[in-house]
Short mmCIF file of C-alpha atoms in Angstrom, two decimals:
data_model
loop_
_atom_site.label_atom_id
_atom_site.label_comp_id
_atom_site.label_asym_id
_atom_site.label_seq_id
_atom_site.Cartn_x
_atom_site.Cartn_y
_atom_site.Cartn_z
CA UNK A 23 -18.40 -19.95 8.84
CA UNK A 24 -14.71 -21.80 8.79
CA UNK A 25 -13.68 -24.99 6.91
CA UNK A 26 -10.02 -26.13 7.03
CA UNK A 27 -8.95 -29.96 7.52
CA UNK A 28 -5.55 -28.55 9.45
CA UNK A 29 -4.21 -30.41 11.71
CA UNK A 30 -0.38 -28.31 12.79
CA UNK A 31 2.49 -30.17 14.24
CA UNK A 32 5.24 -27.61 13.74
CA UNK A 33 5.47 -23.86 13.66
CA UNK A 34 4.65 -21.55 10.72
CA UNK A 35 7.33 -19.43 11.64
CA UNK A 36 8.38 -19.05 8.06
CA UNK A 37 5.22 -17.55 7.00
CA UNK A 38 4.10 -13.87 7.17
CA UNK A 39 0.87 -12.63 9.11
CA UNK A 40 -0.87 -9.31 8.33
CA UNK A 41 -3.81 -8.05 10.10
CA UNK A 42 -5.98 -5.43 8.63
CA UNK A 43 -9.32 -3.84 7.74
CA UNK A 44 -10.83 -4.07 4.15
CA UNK A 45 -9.72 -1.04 1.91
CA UNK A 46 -11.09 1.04 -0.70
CA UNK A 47 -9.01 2.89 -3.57
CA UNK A 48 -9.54 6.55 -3.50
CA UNK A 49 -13.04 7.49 -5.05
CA UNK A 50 -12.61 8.51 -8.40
CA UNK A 51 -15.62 10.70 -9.57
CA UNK A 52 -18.95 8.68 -9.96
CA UNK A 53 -17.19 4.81 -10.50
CA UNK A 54 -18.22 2.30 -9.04
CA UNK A 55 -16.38 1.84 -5.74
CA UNK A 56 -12.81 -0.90 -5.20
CA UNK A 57 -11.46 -2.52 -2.98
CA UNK A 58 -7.59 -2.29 -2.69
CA UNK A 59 -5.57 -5.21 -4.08
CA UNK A 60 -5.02 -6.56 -0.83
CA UNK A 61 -8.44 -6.60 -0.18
CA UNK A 62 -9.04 -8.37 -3.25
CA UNK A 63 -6.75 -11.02 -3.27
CA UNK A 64 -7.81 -12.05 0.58
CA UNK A 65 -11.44 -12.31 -0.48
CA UNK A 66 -9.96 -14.87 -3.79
CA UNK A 67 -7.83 -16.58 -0.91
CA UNK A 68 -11.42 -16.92 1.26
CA UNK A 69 -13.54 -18.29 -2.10
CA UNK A 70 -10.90 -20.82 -3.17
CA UNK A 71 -10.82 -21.72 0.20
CA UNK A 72 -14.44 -22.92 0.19
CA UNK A 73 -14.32 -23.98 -3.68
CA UNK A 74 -16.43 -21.53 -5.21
CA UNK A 75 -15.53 -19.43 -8.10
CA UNK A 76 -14.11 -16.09 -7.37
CA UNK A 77 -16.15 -12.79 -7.10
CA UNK A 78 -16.11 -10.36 -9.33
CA UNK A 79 -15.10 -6.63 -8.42
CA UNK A 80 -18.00 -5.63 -7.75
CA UNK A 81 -18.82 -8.20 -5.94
CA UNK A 82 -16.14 -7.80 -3.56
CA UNK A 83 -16.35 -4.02 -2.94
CA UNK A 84 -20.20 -4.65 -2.02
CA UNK A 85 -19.05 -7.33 0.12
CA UNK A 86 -16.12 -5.65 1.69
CA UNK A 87 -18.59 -2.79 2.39
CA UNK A 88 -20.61 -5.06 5.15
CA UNK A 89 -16.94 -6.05 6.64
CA UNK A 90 -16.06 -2.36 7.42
CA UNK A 91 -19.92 -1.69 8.76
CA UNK A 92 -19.37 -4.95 10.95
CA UNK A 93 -15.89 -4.04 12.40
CA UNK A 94 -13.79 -7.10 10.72
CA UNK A 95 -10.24 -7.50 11.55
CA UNK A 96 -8.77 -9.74 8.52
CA UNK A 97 -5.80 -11.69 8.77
CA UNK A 98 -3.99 -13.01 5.94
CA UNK A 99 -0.73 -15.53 5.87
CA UNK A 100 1.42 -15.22 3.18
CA UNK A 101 4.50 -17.56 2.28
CA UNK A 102 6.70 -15.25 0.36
CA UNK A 103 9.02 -17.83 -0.07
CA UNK A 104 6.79 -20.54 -2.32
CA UNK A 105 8.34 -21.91 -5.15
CA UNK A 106 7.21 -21.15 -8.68
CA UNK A 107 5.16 -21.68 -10.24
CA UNK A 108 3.01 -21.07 -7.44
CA UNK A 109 0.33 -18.42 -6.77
CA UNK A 110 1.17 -15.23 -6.72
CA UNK A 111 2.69 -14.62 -2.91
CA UNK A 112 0.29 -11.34 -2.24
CA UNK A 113 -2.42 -13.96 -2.13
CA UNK A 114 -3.06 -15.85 1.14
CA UNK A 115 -2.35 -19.07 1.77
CA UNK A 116 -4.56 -18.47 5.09
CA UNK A 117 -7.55 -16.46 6.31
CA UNK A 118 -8.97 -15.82 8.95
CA UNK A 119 -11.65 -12.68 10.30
CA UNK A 120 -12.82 -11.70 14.01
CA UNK A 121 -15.57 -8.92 14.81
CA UNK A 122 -17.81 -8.55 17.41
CA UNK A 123 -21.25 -8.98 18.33
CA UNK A 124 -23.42 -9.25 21.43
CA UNK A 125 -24.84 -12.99 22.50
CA UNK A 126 -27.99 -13.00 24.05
CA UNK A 127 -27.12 -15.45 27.46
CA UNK A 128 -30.52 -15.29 28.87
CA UNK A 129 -32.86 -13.32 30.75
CA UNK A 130 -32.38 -10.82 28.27
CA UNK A 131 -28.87 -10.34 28.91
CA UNK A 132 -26.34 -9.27 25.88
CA UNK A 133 -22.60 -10.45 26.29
CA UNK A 134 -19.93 -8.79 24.18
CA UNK A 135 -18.23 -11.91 22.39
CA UNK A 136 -15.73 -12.22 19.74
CA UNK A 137 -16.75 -13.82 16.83
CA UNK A 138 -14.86 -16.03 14.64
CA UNK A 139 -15.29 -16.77 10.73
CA UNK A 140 -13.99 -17.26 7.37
CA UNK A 141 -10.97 -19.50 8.25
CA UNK A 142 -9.20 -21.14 5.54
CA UNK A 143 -5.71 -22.82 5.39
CA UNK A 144 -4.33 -23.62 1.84
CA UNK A 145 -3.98 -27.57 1.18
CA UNK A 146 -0.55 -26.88 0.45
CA UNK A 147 0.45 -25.85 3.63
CA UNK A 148 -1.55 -28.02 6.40
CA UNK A 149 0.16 -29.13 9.16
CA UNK A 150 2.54 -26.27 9.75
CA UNK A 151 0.66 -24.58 12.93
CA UNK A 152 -1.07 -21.93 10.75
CA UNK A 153 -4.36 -22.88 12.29
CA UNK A 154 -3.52 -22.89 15.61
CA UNK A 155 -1.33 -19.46 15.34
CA UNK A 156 -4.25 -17.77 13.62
CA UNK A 157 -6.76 -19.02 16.66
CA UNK A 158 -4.60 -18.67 19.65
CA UNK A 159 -3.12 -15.22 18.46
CA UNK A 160 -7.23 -14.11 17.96
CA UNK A 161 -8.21 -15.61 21.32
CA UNK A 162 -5.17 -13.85 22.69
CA UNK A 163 -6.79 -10.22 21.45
CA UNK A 164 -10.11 -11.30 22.59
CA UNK A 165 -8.99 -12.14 26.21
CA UNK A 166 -6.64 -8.78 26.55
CA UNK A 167 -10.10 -6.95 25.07
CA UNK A 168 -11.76 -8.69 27.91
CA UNK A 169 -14.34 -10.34 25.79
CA UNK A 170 -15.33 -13.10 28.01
CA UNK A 171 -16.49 -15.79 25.56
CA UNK A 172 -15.50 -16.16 21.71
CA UNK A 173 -17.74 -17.89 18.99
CA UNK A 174 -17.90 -19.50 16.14
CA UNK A 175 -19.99 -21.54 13.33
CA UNK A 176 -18.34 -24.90 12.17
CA UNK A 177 -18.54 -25.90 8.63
CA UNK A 178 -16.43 -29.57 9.98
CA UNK A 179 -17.26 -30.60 13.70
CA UNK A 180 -14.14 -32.23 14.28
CA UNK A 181 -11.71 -29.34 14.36
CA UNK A 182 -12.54 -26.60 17.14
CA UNK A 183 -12.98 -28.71 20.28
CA UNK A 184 -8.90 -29.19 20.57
CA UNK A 185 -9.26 -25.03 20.77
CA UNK A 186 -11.94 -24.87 23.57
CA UNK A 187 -14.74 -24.52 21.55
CA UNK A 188 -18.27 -26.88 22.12
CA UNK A 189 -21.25 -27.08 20.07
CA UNK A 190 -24.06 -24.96 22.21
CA UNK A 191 -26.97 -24.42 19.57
CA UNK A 192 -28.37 -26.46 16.83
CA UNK A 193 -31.00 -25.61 14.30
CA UNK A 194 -33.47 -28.03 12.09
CA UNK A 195 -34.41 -28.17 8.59
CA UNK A 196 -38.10 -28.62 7.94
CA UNK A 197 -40.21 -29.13 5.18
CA UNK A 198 -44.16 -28.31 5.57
CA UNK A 199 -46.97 -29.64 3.39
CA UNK A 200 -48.83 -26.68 2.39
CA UNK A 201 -51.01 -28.69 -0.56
CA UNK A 202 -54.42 -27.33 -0.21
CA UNK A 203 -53.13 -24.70 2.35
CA UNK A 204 -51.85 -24.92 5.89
CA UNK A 205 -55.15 -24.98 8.13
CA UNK A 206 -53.50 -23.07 11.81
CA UNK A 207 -55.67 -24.28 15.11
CA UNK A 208 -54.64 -20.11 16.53
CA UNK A 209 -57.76 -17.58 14.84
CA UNK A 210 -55.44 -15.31 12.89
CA UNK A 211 -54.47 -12.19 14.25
CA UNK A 212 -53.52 -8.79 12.87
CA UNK A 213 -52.65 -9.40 8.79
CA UNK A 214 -49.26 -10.06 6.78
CA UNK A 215 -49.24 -7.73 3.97
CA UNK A 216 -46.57 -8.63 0.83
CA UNK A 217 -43.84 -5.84 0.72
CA UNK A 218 -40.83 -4.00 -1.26
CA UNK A 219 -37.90 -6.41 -0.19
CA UNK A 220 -35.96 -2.85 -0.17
CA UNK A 221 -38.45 -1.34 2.20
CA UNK A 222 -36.97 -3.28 4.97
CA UNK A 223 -33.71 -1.19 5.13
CA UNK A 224 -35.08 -0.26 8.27
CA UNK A 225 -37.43 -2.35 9.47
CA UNK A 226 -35.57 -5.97 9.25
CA UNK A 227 -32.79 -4.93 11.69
CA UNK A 228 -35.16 -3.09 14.13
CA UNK A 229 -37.59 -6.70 14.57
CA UNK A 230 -33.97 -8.55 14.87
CA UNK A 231 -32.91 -6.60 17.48
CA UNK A 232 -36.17 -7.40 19.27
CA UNK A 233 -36.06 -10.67 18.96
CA UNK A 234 -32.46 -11.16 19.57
CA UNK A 235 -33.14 -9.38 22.90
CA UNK A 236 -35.74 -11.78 23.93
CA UNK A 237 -34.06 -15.31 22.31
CA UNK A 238 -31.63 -16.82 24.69
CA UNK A 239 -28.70 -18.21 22.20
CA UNK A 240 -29.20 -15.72 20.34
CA UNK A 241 -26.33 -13.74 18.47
CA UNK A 242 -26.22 -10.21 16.62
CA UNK A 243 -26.69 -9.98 13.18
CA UNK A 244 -23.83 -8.44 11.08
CA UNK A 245 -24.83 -6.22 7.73
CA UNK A 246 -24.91 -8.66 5.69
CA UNK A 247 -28.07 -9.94 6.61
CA UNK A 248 -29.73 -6.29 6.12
CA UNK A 249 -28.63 -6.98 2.08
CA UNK A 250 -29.93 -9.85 1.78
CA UNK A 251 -33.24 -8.84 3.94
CA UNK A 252 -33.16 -6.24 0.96
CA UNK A 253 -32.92 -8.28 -1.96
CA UNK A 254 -29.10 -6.61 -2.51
CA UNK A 255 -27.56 -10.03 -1.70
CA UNK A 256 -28.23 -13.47 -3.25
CA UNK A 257 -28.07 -16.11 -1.51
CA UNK A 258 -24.55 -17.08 -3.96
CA UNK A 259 -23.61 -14.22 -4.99
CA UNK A 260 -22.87 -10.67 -4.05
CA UNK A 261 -25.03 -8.86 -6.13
CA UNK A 262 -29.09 -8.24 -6.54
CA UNK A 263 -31.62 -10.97 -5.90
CA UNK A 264 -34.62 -10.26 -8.25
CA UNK A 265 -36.18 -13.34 -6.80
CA UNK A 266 -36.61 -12.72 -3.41
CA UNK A 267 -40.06 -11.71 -1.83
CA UNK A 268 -41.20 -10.15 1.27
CA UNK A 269 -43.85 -9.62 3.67
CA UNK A 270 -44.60 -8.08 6.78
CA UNK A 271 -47.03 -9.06 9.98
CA UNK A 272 -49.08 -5.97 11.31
CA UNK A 273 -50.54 -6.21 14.61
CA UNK A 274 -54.08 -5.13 14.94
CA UNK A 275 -53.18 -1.79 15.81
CA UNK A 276 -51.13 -1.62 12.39
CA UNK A 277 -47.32 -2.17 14.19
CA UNK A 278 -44.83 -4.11 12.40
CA UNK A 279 -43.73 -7.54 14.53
CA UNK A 280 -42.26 -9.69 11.92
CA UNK A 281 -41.31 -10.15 8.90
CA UNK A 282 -40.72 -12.57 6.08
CA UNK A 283 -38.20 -13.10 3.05
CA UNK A 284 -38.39 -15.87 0.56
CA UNK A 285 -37.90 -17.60 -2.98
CA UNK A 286 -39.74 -19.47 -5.27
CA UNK A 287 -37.72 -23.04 -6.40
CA UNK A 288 -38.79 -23.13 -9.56
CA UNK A 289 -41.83 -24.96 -11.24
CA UNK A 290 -38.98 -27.80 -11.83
CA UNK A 291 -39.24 -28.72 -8.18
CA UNK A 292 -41.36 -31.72 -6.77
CA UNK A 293 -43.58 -30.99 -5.10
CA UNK A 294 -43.46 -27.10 -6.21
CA UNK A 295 -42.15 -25.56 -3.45
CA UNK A 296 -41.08 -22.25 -1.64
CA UNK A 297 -38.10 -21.54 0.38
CA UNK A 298 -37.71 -19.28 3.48
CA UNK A 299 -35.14 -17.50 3.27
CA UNK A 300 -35.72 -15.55 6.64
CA UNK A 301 -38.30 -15.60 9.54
CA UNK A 302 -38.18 -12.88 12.21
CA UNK A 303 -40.67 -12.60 14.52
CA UNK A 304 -40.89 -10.65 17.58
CA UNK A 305 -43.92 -12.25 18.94
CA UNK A 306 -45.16 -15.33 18.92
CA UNK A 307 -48.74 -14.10 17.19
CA UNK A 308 -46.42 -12.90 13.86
CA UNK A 309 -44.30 -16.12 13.58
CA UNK A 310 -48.11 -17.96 13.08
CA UNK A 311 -49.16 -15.97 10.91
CA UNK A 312 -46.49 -15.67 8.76
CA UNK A 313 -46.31 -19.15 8.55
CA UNK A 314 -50.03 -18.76 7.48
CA UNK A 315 -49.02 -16.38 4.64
CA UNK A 316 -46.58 -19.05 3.28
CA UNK A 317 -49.35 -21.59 3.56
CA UNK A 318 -51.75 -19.42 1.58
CA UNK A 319 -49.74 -19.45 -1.99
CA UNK A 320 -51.85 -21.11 -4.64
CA UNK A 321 -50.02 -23.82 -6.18
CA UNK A 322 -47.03 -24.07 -4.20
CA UNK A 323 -46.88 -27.57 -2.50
CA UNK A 324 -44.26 -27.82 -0.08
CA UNK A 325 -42.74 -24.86 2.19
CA UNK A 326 -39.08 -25.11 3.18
CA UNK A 327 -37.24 -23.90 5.71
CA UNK A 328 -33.54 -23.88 7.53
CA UNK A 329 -33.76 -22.35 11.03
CA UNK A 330 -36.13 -24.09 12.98
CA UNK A 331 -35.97 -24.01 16.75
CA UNK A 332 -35.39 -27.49 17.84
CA UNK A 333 -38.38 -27.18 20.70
CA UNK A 334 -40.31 -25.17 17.35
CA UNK A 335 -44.50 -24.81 18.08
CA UNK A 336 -44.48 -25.39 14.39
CA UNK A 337 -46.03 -28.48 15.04
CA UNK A 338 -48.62 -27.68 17.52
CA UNK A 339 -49.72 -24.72 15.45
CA UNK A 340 -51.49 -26.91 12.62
CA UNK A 341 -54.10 -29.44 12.65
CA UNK A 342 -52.05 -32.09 11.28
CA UNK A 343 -48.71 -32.11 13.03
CA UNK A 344 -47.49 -34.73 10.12
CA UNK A 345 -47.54 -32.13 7.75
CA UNK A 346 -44.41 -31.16 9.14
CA UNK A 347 -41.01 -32.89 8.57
CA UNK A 348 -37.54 -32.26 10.11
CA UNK A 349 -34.95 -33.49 7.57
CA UNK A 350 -32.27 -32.68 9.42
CA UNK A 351 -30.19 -31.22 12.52
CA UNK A 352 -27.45 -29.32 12.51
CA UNK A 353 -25.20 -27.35 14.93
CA UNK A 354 -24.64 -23.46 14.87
CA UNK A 355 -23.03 -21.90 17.43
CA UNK A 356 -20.09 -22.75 18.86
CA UNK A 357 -18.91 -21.08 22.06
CA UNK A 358 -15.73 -20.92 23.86
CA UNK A 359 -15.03 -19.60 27.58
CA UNK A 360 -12.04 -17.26 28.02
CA UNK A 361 -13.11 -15.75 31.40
CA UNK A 362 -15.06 -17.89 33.63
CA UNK A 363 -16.04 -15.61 36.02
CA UNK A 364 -17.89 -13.01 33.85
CA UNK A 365 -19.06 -15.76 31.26
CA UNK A 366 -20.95 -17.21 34.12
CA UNK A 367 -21.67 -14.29 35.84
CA UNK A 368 -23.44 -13.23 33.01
CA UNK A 369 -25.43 -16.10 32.55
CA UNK A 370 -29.13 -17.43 33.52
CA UNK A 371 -29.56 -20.01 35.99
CA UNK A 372 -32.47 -22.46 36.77
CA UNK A 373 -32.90 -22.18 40.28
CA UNK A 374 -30.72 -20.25 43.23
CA UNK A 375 -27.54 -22.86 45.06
CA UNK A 376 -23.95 -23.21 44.79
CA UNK A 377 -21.41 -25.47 43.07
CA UNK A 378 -17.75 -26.19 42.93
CA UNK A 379 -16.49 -25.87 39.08
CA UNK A 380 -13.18 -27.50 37.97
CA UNK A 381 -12.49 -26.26 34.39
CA UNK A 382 -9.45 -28.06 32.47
CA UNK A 383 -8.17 -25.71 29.70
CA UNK A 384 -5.30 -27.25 27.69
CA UNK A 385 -4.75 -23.27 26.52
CA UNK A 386 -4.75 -22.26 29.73
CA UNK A 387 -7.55 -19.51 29.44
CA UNK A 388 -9.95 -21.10 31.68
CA UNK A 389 -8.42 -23.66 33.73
CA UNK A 390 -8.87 -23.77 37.16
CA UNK A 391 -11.26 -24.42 40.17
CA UNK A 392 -14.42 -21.82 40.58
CA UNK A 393 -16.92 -21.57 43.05
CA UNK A 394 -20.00 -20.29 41.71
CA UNK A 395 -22.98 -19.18 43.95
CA UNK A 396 -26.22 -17.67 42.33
CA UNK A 397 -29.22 -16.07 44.60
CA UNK A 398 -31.59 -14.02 43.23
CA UNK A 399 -30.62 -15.44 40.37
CA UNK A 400 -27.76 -13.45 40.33
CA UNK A 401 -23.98 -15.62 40.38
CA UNK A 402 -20.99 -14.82 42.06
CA UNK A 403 -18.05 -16.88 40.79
CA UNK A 404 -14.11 -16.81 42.48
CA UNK A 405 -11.45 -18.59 42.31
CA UNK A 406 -11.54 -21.49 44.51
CA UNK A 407 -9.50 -20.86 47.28
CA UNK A 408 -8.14 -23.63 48.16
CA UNK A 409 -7.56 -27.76 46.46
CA UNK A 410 -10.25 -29.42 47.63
CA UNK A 411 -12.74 -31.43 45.35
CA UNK A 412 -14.61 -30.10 42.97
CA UNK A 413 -18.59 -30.88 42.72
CA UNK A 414 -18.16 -30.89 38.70
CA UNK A 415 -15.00 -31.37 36.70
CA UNK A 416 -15.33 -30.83 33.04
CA UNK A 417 -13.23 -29.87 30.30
CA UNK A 418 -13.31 -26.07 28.60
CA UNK A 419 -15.58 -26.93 25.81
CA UNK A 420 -18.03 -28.87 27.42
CA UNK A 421 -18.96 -25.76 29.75
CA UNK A 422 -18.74 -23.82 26.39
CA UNK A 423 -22.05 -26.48 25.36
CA UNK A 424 -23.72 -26.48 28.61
CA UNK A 425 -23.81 -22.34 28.90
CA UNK A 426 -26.82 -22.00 26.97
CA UNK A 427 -28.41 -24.71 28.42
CA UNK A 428 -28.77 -26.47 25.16
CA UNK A 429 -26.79 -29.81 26.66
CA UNK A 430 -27.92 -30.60 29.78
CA UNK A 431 -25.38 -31.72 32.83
CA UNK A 432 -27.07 -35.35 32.87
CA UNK A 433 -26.63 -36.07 28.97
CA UNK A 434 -23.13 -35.03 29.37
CA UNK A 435 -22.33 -36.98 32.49
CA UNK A 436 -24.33 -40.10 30.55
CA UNK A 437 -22.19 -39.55 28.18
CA UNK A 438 -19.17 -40.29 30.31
CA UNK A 439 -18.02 -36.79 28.86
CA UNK A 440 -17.67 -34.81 32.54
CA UNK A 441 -17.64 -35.82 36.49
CA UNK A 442 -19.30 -35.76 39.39
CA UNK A 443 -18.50 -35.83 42.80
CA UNK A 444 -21.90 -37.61 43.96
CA UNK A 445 -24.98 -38.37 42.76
CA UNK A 446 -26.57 -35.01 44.78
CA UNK A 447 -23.70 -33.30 43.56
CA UNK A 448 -24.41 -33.98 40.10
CA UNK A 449 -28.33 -33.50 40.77
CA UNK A 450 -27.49 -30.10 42.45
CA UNK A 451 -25.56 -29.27 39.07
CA UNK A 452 -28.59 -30.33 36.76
CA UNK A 453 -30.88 -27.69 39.02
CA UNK A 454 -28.50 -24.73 38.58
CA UNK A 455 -26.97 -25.32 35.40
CA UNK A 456 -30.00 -26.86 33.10
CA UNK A 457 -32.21 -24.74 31.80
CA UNK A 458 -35.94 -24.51 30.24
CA UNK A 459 -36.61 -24.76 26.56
CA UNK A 460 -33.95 -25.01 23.87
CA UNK A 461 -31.16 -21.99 22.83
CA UNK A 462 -32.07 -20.47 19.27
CA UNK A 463 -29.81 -18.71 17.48
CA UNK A 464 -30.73 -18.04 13.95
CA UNK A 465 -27.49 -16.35 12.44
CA UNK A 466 -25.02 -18.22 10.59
CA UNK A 467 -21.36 -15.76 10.22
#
């Protein structure tokens, strides 16, 4: 996630930029594990930044913990020459974190991408470039790592497109009526049994990784969602959740293919309700009928839930379709194209053909002219070779929306937002480039 209201006209060259790993003081005996001070005052930098209280030590070590598992680099600014009585100058008046994970770009394909999160600029010093030093110095390490695409989740929409980035997945809030249960058309199949949130160490990450492989949009899940699968991180806080509940989908030959994590509201709520606070399913036989479990609590009135698919069989798989409400839709995942070629080599197409590609890239990562050629439904993109016309002109972030297929060509030409060459230019471009059902991604980061 990332949240700053920046907007740089000059240079922070007067500030300082460190880039490091979360530390740990030397074990002493049994105590409780911490985090080295600079550790601790980039994670106060990060909570101010989003304007929630601090965490407490242990908070942070647990915390910090997941960052070193995941691979974060951290960057912190510091402006050692503020005036008094300001902050202390170890603290940062900037964050900023990069790690990487693989993004499913269909037909089961995983992408190495560099992901993007926890970027905060201090209010006190907006519009002095730290933003755009912090992103162009990361993309800068992503390209010369030859990551091909970068990512990131937006908490404010209007920031990341002047960087290259374009919305490419979105994901909708529902609430279900359960009152009376929730009557599914389907005959159940295998059983959902209620579980130890801590017995899914294991399990949780092993039915991610199946469904990440088989969910185009898809990106990998850092540790932090094993802790909270495990009931060792609340949902705001870093510490033990002795709310949360879990259950498990069995197959009829007794294999695990989904699971389930969740919370009661309270009996304050109305309707009394439950909240999901995860749904992984590996098949589409678990995600029923763990949707049947939910439906199946006595007295709970209302189910909801945050990471619906926005082509979800939700619907279809009850009686009464009304029973299900989307209350809203959000974006997730934002994508950004450093290196045409193998971004779009890598991804799925709709149908075998060819198309001329201008990409404009105010960084200059991606501009240029590509030809792109896909049989077999394999793609072979170059450089154009010579000036001619392009079939498709578009700017950076726009192909960073299309590449999932979540936006398709015609919206975006509707839109008056890219440019074709000819109508069978642009329907050529809707055959290769569209694709079938909606991107999910279920992974905030």
């Amino acid at each position: 996630m990332t949240t700053t209201n920046t907007n740089p006209t000059t240079e922070a060259t007067a500030l300082r930029h460190e880039i490091f790993s979360a530390g740990f003081l030397p074990a002493a005996g049994d105590a409780e594990p911490q985090v080295d001070q600079r550790t601790a005052d980039w994670f106060r930098a990060v909570r101010t930044g989003f304007h929630e209280q601090p965490y407490t030590a242990p908070e942070v070590a647990r915390l910090a913990g997941t960052y070193q598992v995941d691979g974060r680099v951290l960057v912190g600014v510091y402006d050692d020459e503020a005036p008094a009585p300001s902050l202390d100058a170890d603290i940062p008046v900037a964050t900023f974190a990069e790690f990487r994970k693989t993004l499913n770009t269909g037909a089961g394909n995983l992408l190495e991408s560099h992901l993007i999160t926890v970027v905060t600029v201090r209010p006190s010093h907006r519009r002095r470039g730290i933003l755009r030093r912090m992103m162009t110095d990361s993309l800068d390490r992503a390209r010369d790592a030859g990551l091909p695409i970068a990512a990131l989740t937006a908490s404010e929409a209007t920031i990341y497109g002047r960087f290259g980035f374009g919305p490419a997945t979105t994901l909708d809030s529902v609430r279900v009526d359960v009152k009376g249960g929730l009557p599914l058309v389907a005959p159940p199949e295998g059983q959902v049994v209620a579980v130890d949130p801590a017995s899914l160490q294991q399990l949780a990450p092993a039915l991610f990784e199946r469904f990440h492989a088989s969910h185009r949009g898809s990106i990998g899940r850092q540790e932090a969602y094993t802790l909270r699968a495990t009931g060792r991180l609340a949902e705001d806080a870093a510490k033990d959740d002795p709310t949360l509940r879990a259950a498990v989908h069995l197959d009829d030959e007794g294999t695990p293919q989904g699971f389930l994590t969740y919370s009661f509201a309270g009996w304050n709520t109305s309707p009394v309700t439950m909240k999901v606070r995860d749904l992984v399913a590996a098949t589409a036989a678990a995600r029923r009928e763990l949707w049947r479990y939910l439906g199946a609590h006595d007295l709970v009135e209302r189910v909801e839930y945050g990471a619906a698919a926005p082509d979800d069989a939700l619907p279809w798989m009850i009686d009464d379709p009304r029973r299900v409400t989307v209350t809203e839709t959000e974006d997730l995942l934002w994508l950004r194209i450093l290196d045409v070629s193998a971004a779009l080599r890598a991804r799925q197409y709709g149908a075998d053909g060819s198309l001329r590609l201008r990409v404009t890239d105010a960084l200059g990562y991606a501009d240029g002219t590509w030809e792109v050629s896909v049989a077999g439904g394999t793609a072979r993109v170059d450089a154009a070779a010579d000036a001619g016309p392009a079939d498709l002109e578009l700017d950076v972030a726009l192909l960073g929306s299309l590449y999932l297929g979540g936006t398709s060509v015609r919206a975006l030409a509707e839109a008056g937002r890219l440019r074709a060459s000819s109508d069978e230019a642009l329907a050529r471009a809707c055959t290769l480039l569209d694709l079938p059902g909606a991107p999910y991604a279920i992974n905030g980061f």
